[in-house]
mmCIF file of C-alpha atoms in Angstrom:
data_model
loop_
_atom_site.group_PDB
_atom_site.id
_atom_site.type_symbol
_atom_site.label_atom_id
_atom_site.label_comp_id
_atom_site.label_asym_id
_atom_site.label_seq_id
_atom_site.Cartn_x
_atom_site.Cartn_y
_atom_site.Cartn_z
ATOM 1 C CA UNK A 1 -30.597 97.223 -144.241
ATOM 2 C CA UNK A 2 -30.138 100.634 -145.082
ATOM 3 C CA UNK A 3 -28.411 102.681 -141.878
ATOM 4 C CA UNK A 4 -29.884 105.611 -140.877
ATOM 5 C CA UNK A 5 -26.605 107.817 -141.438
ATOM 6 C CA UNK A 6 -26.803 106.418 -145.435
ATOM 7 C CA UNK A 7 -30.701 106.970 -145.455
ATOM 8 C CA UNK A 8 -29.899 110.887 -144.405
ATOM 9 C CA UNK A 9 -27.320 111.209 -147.015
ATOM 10 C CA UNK A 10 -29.197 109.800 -149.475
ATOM 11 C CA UNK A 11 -32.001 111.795 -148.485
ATOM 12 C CA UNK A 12 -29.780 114.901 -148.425
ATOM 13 C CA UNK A 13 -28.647 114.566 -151.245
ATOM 14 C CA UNK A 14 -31.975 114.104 -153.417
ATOM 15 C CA UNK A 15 -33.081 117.266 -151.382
ATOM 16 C CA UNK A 16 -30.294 119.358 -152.308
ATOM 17 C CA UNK A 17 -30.806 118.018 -156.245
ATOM 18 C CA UNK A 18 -34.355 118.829 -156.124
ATOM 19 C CA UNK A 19 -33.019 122.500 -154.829
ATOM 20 C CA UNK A 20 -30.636 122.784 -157.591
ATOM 21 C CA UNK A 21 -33.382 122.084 -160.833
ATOM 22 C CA UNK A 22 -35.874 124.022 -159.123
ATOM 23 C CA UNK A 23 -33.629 127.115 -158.347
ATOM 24 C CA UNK A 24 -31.898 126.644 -161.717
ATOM 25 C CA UNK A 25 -35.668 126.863 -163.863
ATOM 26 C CA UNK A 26 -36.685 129.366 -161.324
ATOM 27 C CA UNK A 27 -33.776 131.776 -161.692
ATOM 28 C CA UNK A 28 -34.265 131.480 -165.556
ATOM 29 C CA UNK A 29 -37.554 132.517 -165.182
ATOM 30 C CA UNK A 30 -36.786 135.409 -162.428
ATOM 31 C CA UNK A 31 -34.186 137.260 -164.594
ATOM 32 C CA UNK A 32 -36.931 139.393 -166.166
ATOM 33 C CA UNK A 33 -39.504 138.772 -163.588
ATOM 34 C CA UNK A 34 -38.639 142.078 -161.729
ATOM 35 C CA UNK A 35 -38.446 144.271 -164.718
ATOM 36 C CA UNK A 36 -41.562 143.333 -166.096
ATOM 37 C CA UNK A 37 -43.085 143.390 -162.777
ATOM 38 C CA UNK A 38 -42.349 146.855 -162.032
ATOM 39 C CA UNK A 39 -43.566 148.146 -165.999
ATOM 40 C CA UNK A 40 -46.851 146.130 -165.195
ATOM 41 C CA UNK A 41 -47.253 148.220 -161.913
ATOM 42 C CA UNK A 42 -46.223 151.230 -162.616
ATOM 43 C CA UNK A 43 -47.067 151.825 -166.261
ATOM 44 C CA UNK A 44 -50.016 149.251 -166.819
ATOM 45 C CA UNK A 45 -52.525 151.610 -168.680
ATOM 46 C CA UNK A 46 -49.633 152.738 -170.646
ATOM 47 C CA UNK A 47 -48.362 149.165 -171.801
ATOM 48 C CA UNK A 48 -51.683 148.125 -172.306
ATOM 49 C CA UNK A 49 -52.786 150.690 -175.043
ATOM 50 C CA UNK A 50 -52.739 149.834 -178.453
ATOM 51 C CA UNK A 51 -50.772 153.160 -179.089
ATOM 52 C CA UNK A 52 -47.788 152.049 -177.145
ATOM 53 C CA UNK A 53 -46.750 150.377 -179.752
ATOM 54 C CA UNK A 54 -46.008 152.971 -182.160
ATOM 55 C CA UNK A 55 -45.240 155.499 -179.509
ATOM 56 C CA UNK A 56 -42.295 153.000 -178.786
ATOM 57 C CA UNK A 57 -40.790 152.474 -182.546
ATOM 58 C CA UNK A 58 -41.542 156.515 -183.048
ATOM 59 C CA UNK A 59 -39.547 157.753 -180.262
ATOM 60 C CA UNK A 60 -37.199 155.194 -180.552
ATOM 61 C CA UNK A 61 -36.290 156.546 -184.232
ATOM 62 C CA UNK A 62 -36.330 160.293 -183.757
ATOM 63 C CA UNK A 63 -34.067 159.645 -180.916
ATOM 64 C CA UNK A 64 -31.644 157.704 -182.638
ATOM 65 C CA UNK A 65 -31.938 159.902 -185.943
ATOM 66 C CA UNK A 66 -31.337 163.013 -183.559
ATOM 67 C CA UNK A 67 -28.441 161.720 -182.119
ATOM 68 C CA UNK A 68 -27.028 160.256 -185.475
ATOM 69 C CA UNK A 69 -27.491 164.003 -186.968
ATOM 70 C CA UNK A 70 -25.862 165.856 -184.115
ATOM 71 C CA UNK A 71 -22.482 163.667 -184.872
ATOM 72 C CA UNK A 72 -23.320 164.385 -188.407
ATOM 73 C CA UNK A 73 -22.882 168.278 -188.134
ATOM 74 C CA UNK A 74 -19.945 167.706 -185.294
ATOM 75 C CA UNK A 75 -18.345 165.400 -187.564
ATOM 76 C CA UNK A 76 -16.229 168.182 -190.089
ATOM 77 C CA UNK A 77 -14.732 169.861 -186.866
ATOM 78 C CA UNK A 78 -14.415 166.873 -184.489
ATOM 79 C CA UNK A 79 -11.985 164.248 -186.194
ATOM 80 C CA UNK A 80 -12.755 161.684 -183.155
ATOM 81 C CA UNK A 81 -16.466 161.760 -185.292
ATOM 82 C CA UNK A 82 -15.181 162.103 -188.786
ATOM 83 C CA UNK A 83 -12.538 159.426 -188.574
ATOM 84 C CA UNK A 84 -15.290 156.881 -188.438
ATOM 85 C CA UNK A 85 -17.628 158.185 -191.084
ATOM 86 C CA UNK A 86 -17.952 155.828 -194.370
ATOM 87 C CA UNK A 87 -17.425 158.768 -196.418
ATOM 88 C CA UNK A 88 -15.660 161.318 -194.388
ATOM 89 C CA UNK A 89 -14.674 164.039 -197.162
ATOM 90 C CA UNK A 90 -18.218 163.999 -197.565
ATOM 91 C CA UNK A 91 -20.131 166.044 -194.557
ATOM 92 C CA UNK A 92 -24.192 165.884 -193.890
ATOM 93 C CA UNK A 93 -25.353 169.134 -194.627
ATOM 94 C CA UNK A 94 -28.481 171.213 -193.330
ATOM 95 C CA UNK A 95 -29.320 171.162 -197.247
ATOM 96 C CA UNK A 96 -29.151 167.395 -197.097
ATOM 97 C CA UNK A 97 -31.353 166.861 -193.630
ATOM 98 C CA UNK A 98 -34.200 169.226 -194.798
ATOM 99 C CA UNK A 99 -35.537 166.887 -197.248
ATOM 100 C CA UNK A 100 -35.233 163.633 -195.697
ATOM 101 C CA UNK A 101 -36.708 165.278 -192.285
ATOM 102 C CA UNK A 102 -39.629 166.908 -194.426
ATOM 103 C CA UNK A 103 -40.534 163.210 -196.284
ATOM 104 C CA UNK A 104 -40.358 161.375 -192.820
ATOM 105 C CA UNK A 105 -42.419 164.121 -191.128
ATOM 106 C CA UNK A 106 -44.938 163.931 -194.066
ATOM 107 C CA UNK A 107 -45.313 159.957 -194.022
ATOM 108 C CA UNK A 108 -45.931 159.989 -190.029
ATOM 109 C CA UNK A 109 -48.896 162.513 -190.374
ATOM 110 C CA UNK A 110 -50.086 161.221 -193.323
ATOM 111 C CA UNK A 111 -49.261 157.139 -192.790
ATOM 112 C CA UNK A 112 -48.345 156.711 -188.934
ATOM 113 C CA UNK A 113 -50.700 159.007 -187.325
ATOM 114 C CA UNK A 114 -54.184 157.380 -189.206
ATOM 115 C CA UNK A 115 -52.773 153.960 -188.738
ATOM 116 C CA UNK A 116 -52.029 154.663 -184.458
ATOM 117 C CA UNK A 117 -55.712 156.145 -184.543
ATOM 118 C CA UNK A 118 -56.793 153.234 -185.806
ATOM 119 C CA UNK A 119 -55.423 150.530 -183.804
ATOM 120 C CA UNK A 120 -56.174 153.026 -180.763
ATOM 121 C CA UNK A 121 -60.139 153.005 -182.229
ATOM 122 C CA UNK A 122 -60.232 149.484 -183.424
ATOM 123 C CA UNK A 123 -57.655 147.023 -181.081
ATOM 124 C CA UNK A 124 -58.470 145.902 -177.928
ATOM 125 C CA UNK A 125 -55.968 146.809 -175.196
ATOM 126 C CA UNK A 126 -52.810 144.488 -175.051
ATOM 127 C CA UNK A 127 -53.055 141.995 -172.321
ATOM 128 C CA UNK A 128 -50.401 141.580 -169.908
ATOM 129 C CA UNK A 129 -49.411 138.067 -168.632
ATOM 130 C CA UNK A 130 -48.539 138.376 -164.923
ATOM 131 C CA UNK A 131 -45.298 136.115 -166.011
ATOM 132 C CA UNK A 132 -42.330 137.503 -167.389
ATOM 133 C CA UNK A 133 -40.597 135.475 -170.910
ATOM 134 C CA UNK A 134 -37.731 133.594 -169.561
ATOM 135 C CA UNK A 135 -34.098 134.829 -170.870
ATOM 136 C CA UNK A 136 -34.297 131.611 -173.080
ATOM 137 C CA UNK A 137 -37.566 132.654 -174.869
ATOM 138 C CA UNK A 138 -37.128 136.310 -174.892
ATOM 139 C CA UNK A 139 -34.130 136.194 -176.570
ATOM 140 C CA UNK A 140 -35.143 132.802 -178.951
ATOM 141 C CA UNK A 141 -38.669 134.964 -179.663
ATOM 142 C CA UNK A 142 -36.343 138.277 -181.342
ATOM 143 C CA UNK A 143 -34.223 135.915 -183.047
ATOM 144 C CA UNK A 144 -37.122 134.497 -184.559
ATOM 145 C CA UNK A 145 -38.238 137.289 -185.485
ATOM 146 C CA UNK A 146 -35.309 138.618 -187.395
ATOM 147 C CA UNK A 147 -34.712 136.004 -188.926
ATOM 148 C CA UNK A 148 -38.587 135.561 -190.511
ATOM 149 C CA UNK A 149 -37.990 139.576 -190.957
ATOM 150 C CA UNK A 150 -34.840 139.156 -192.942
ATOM 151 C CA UNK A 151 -36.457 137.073 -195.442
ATOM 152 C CA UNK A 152 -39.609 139.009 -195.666
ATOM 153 C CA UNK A 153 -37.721 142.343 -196.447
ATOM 154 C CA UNK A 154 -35.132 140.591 -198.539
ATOM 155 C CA UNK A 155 -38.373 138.683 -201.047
ATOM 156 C CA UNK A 156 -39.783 142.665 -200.750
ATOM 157 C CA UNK A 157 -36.392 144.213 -201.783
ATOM 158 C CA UNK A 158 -35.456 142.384 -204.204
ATOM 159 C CA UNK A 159 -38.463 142.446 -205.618
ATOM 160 C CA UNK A 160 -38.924 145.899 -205.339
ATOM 161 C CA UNK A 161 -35.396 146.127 -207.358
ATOM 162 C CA UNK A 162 -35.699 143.411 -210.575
ATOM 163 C CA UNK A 163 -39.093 144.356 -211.718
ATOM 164 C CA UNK A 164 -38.655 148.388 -212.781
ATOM 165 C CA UNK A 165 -42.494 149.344 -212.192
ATOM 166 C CA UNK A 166 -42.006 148.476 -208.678
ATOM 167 C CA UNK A 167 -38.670 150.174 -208.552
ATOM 168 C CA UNK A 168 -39.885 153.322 -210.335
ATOM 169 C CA UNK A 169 -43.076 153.738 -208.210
ATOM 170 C CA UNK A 170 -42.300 152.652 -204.800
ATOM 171 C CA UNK A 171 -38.647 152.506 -204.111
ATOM 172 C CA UNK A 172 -36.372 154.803 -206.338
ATOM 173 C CA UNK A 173 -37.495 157.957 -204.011
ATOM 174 C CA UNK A 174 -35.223 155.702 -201.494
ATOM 175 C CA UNK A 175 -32.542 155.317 -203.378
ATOM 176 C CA UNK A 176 -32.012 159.568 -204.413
ATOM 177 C CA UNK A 177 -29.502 159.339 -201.707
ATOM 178 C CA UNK A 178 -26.600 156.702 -202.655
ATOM 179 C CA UNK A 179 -24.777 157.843 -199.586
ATOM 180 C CA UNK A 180 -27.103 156.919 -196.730
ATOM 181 C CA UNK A 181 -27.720 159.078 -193.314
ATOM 182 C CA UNK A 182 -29.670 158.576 -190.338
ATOM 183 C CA UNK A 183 -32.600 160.383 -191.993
ATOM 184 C CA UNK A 184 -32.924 158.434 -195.115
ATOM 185 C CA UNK A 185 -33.975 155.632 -193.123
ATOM 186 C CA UNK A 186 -37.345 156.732 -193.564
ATOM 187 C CA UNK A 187 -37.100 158.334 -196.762
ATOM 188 C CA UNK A 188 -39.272 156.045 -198.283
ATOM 189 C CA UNK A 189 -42.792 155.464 -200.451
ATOM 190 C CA UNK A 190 -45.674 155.329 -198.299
ATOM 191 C CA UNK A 191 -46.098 151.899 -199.631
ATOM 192 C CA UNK A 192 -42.562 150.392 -198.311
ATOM 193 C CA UNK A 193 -43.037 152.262 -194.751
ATOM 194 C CA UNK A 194 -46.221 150.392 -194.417
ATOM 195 C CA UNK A 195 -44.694 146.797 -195.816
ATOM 196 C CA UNK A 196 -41.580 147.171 -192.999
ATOM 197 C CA UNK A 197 -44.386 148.174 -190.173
ATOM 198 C CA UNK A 198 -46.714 145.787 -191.301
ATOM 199 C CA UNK A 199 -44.107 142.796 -190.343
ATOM 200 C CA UNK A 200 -42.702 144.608 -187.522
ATOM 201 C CA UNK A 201 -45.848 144.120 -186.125
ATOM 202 C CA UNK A 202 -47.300 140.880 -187.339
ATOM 203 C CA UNK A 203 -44.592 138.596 -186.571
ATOM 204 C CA UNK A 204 -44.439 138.674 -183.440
ATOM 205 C CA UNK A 205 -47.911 137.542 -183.092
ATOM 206 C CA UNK A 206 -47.529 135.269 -185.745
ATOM 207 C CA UNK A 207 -44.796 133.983 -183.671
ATOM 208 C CA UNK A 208 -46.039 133.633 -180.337
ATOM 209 C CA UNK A 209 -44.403 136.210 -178.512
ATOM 210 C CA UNK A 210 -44.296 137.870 -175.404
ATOM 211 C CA UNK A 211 -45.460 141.606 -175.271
ATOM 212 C CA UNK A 212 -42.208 142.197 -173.772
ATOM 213 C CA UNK A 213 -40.698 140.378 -176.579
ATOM 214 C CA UNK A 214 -42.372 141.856 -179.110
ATOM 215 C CA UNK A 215 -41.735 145.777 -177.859
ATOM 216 C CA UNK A 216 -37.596 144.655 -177.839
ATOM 217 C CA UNK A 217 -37.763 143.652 -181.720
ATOM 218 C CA UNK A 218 -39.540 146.755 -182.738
ATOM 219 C CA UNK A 219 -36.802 148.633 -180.633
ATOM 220 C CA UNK A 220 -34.143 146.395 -182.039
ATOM 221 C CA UNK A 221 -35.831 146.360 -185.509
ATOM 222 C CA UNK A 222 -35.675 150.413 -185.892
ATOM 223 C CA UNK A 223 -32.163 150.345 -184.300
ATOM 224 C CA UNK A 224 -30.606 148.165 -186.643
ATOM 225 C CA UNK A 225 -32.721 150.368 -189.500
ATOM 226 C CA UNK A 226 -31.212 153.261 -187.895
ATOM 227 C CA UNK A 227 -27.931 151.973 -187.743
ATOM 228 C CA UNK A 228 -27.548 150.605 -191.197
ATOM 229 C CA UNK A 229 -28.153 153.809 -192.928
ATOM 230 C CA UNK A 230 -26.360 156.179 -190.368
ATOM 231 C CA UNK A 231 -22.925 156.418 -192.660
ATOM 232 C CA UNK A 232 -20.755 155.082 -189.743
ATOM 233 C CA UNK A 233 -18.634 152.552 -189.133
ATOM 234 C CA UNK A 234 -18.074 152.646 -185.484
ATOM 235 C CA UNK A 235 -16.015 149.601 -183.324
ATOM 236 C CA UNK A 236 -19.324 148.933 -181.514
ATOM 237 C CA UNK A 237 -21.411 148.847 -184.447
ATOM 238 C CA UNK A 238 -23.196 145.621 -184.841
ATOM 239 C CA UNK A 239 -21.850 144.085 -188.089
ATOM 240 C CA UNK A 240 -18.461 144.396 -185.882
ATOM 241 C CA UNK A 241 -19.664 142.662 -183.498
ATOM 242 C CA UNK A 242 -20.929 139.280 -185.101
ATOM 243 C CA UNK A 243 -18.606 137.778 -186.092
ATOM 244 C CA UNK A 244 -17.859 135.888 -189.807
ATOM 245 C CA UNK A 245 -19.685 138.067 -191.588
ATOM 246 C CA UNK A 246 -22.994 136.960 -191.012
ATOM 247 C CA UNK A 247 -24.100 140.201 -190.190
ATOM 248 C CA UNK A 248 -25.181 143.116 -193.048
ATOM 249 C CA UNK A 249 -24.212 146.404 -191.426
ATOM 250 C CA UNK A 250 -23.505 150.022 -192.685
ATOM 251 C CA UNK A 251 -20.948 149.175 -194.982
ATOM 252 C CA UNK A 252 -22.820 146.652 -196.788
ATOM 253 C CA UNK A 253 -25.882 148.892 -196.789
ATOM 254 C CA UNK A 254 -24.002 151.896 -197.832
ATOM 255 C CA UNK A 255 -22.488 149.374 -200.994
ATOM 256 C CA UNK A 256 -25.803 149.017 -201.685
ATOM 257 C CA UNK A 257 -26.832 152.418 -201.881
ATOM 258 C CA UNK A 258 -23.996 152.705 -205.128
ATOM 259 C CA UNK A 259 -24.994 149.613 -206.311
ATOM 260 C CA UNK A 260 -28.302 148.456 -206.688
ATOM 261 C CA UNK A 261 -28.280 145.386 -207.338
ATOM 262 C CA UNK A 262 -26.180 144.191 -204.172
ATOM 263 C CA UNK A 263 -26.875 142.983 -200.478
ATOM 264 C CA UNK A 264 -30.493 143.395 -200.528
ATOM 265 C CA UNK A 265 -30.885 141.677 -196.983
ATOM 266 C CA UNK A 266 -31.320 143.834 -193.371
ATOM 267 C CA UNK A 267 -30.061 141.815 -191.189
ATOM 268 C CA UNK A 268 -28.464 138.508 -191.631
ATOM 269 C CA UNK A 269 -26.127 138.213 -195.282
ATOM 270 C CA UNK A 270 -26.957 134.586 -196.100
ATOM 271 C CA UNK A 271 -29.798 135.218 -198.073
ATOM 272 C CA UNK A 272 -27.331 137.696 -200.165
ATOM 273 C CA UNK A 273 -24.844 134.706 -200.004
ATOM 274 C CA UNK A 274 -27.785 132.453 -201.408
ATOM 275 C CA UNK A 275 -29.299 134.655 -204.178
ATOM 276 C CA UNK A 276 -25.489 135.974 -205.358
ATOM 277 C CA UNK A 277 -26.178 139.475 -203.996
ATOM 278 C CA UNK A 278 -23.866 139.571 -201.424
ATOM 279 C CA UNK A 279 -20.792 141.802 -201.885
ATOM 280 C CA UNK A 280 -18.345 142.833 -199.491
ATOM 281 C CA UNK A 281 -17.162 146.600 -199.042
ATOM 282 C CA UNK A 282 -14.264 147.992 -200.455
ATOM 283 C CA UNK A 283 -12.704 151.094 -199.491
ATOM 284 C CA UNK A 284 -13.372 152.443 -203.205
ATOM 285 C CA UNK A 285 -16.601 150.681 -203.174
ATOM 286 C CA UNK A 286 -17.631 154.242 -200.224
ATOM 287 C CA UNK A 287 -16.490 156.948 -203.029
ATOM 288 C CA UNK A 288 -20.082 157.969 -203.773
ATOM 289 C CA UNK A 289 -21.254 158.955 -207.231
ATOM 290 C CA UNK A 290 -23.403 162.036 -208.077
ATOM 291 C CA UNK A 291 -22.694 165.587 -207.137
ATOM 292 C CA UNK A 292 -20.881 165.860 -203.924
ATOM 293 C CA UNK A 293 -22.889 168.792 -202.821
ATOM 294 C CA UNK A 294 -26.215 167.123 -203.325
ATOM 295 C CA UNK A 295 -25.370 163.410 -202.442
ATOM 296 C CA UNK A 296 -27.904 162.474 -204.851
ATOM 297 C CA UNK A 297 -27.714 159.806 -207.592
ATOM 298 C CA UNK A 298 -31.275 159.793 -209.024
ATOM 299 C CA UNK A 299 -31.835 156.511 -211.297
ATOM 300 C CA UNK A 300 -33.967 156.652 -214.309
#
């Protein structure tokens, strides 16, 4: 017979494994807890509109692009900026921003504006789970949805590049810069703006996801856009930061830009590795073609 000194141990110390599982799932699930439930409280009729959406992905970009350009004009008089440009005998110019801001100005009334009215008119307003994702699915959920993403825009791309109506009619206005800026992010065919928004929205859903999930990958998504065209190659940039090569990045997206026909992929390069697209900068591989003042390389 069991004495009672053993039965307390034993009783202690199913207690205190009990205490460990249930404070171990629990503290998953409380990492975001408090953030999301202090947006819920404080911004609930915000979050819950069917505008916040777009609200989020358009300030998102202009803030990014507006900090990208300000280190663009610093850059010829502040070598701590230049030294990390992709092509820094090559400045961003006022003449060069114009254009690109007038196209992305003119696709957001004419494109994003209808389209928020319309989800504003038309969706019902987002509902907000009173639980928070855990760490595990919040970060599983974006991953997912880069990763469907990736292939979606790589299918589109190279698509969009191998068949020459396509190119001609919806993508070469992209492709008048081959030495990519912040702004030509968005220098794009009405028709490719609303393919990349189109995802950005639907796979989330598609996937499951938790508002608060979703609203990170369309800030991650326009990031990464952001980032890819900027003309930079900075330490901290992304592509640095994942490691064997996996990851696209400016340099590969700026390669692109001078050829074509290469590293079609946003994100992720093994699709590139798959299809034989995938080719890895070279320092003469960032001497752009075209006229240096203009930075243009128009295709026919």
């Amino acid at each position: 017979m069991m004495s009672v000194g053993g039965l307390l141990r034993t009783e202690t110390l199913s207690w205190m494994s009990y205490v460990d599982n249930v404070t171990g799932d629990y503290s998953q699930d409380l990492v975001l807890q408090p953030i999301w439930d202090y947006l819920r409280q404080n911004y609930h009729d915000l979050l819950r509109s069917p505008l916040f959406p777009v609200v989020l992905s358009v300030t998102t970009y202009f803030l990014l692009v507006a900090l990208y350009t300000v280190l663009d004009l610093l850059a010829p008089t502040w070598p701590c900026i230049n030294r990390y440009r992709l092509h820094p005998d090559r400045p961003i110019t006022w003449p060069n921003i114009w254009p690109t801001l007038g196209v992305t100005i003119y696709n957001h009334l004419l494109y994003i504006f209808p389209a928020a009215v319309a989800q504003w008119l038309w969706r019902p307003p987002t509902p907000l789970p009173p639980e928070a994702p855990t760490l595990f699915s919040f970060f599983l959920g974006i991953l997912g949805c880069m990763v469907v993403f990736d292939f979606q825009y790589y299918l589109w791309h190279l698509l969009h590049h191998r068949v020459a109506w396509l190119y001609r009619t919806f993508h070469a206005i992209h492709h008048q810069y081959n030495q990519p800026f912040s702004l030509v992010t968005q220098y794009l065919s009405g028709w490719e703006l609303f393919s990349v928004g189109f995802w950005a929205t639907v796979d989330p859903i598609l996937l499951q996801c938790h508002c608060l999930t979703a609203w990170s990958f369309m800030v991650f998504n326009v990031y990464v856009s952001t980032e890819d065209h900027c003309g930079y190659d900075f330490p901290w940039a992304t592509h640095n930061l994942v490691p064997f090569g996996l990851w696209g990045g400016a340099p590969k997206h700026d390669t692109h830009h001078q050829r074509p026909g290469t590293n079609f992929a946003p994100f992720f390069s093994h699709w590139d590795w798959l299809g034989g697209t995938h080719t890895v900068p070279t320092a003469s591989s960032h001497s752009a073609m075209g006229e240096p003042e203009e930075m243009k390389g128009r295709k026919d």
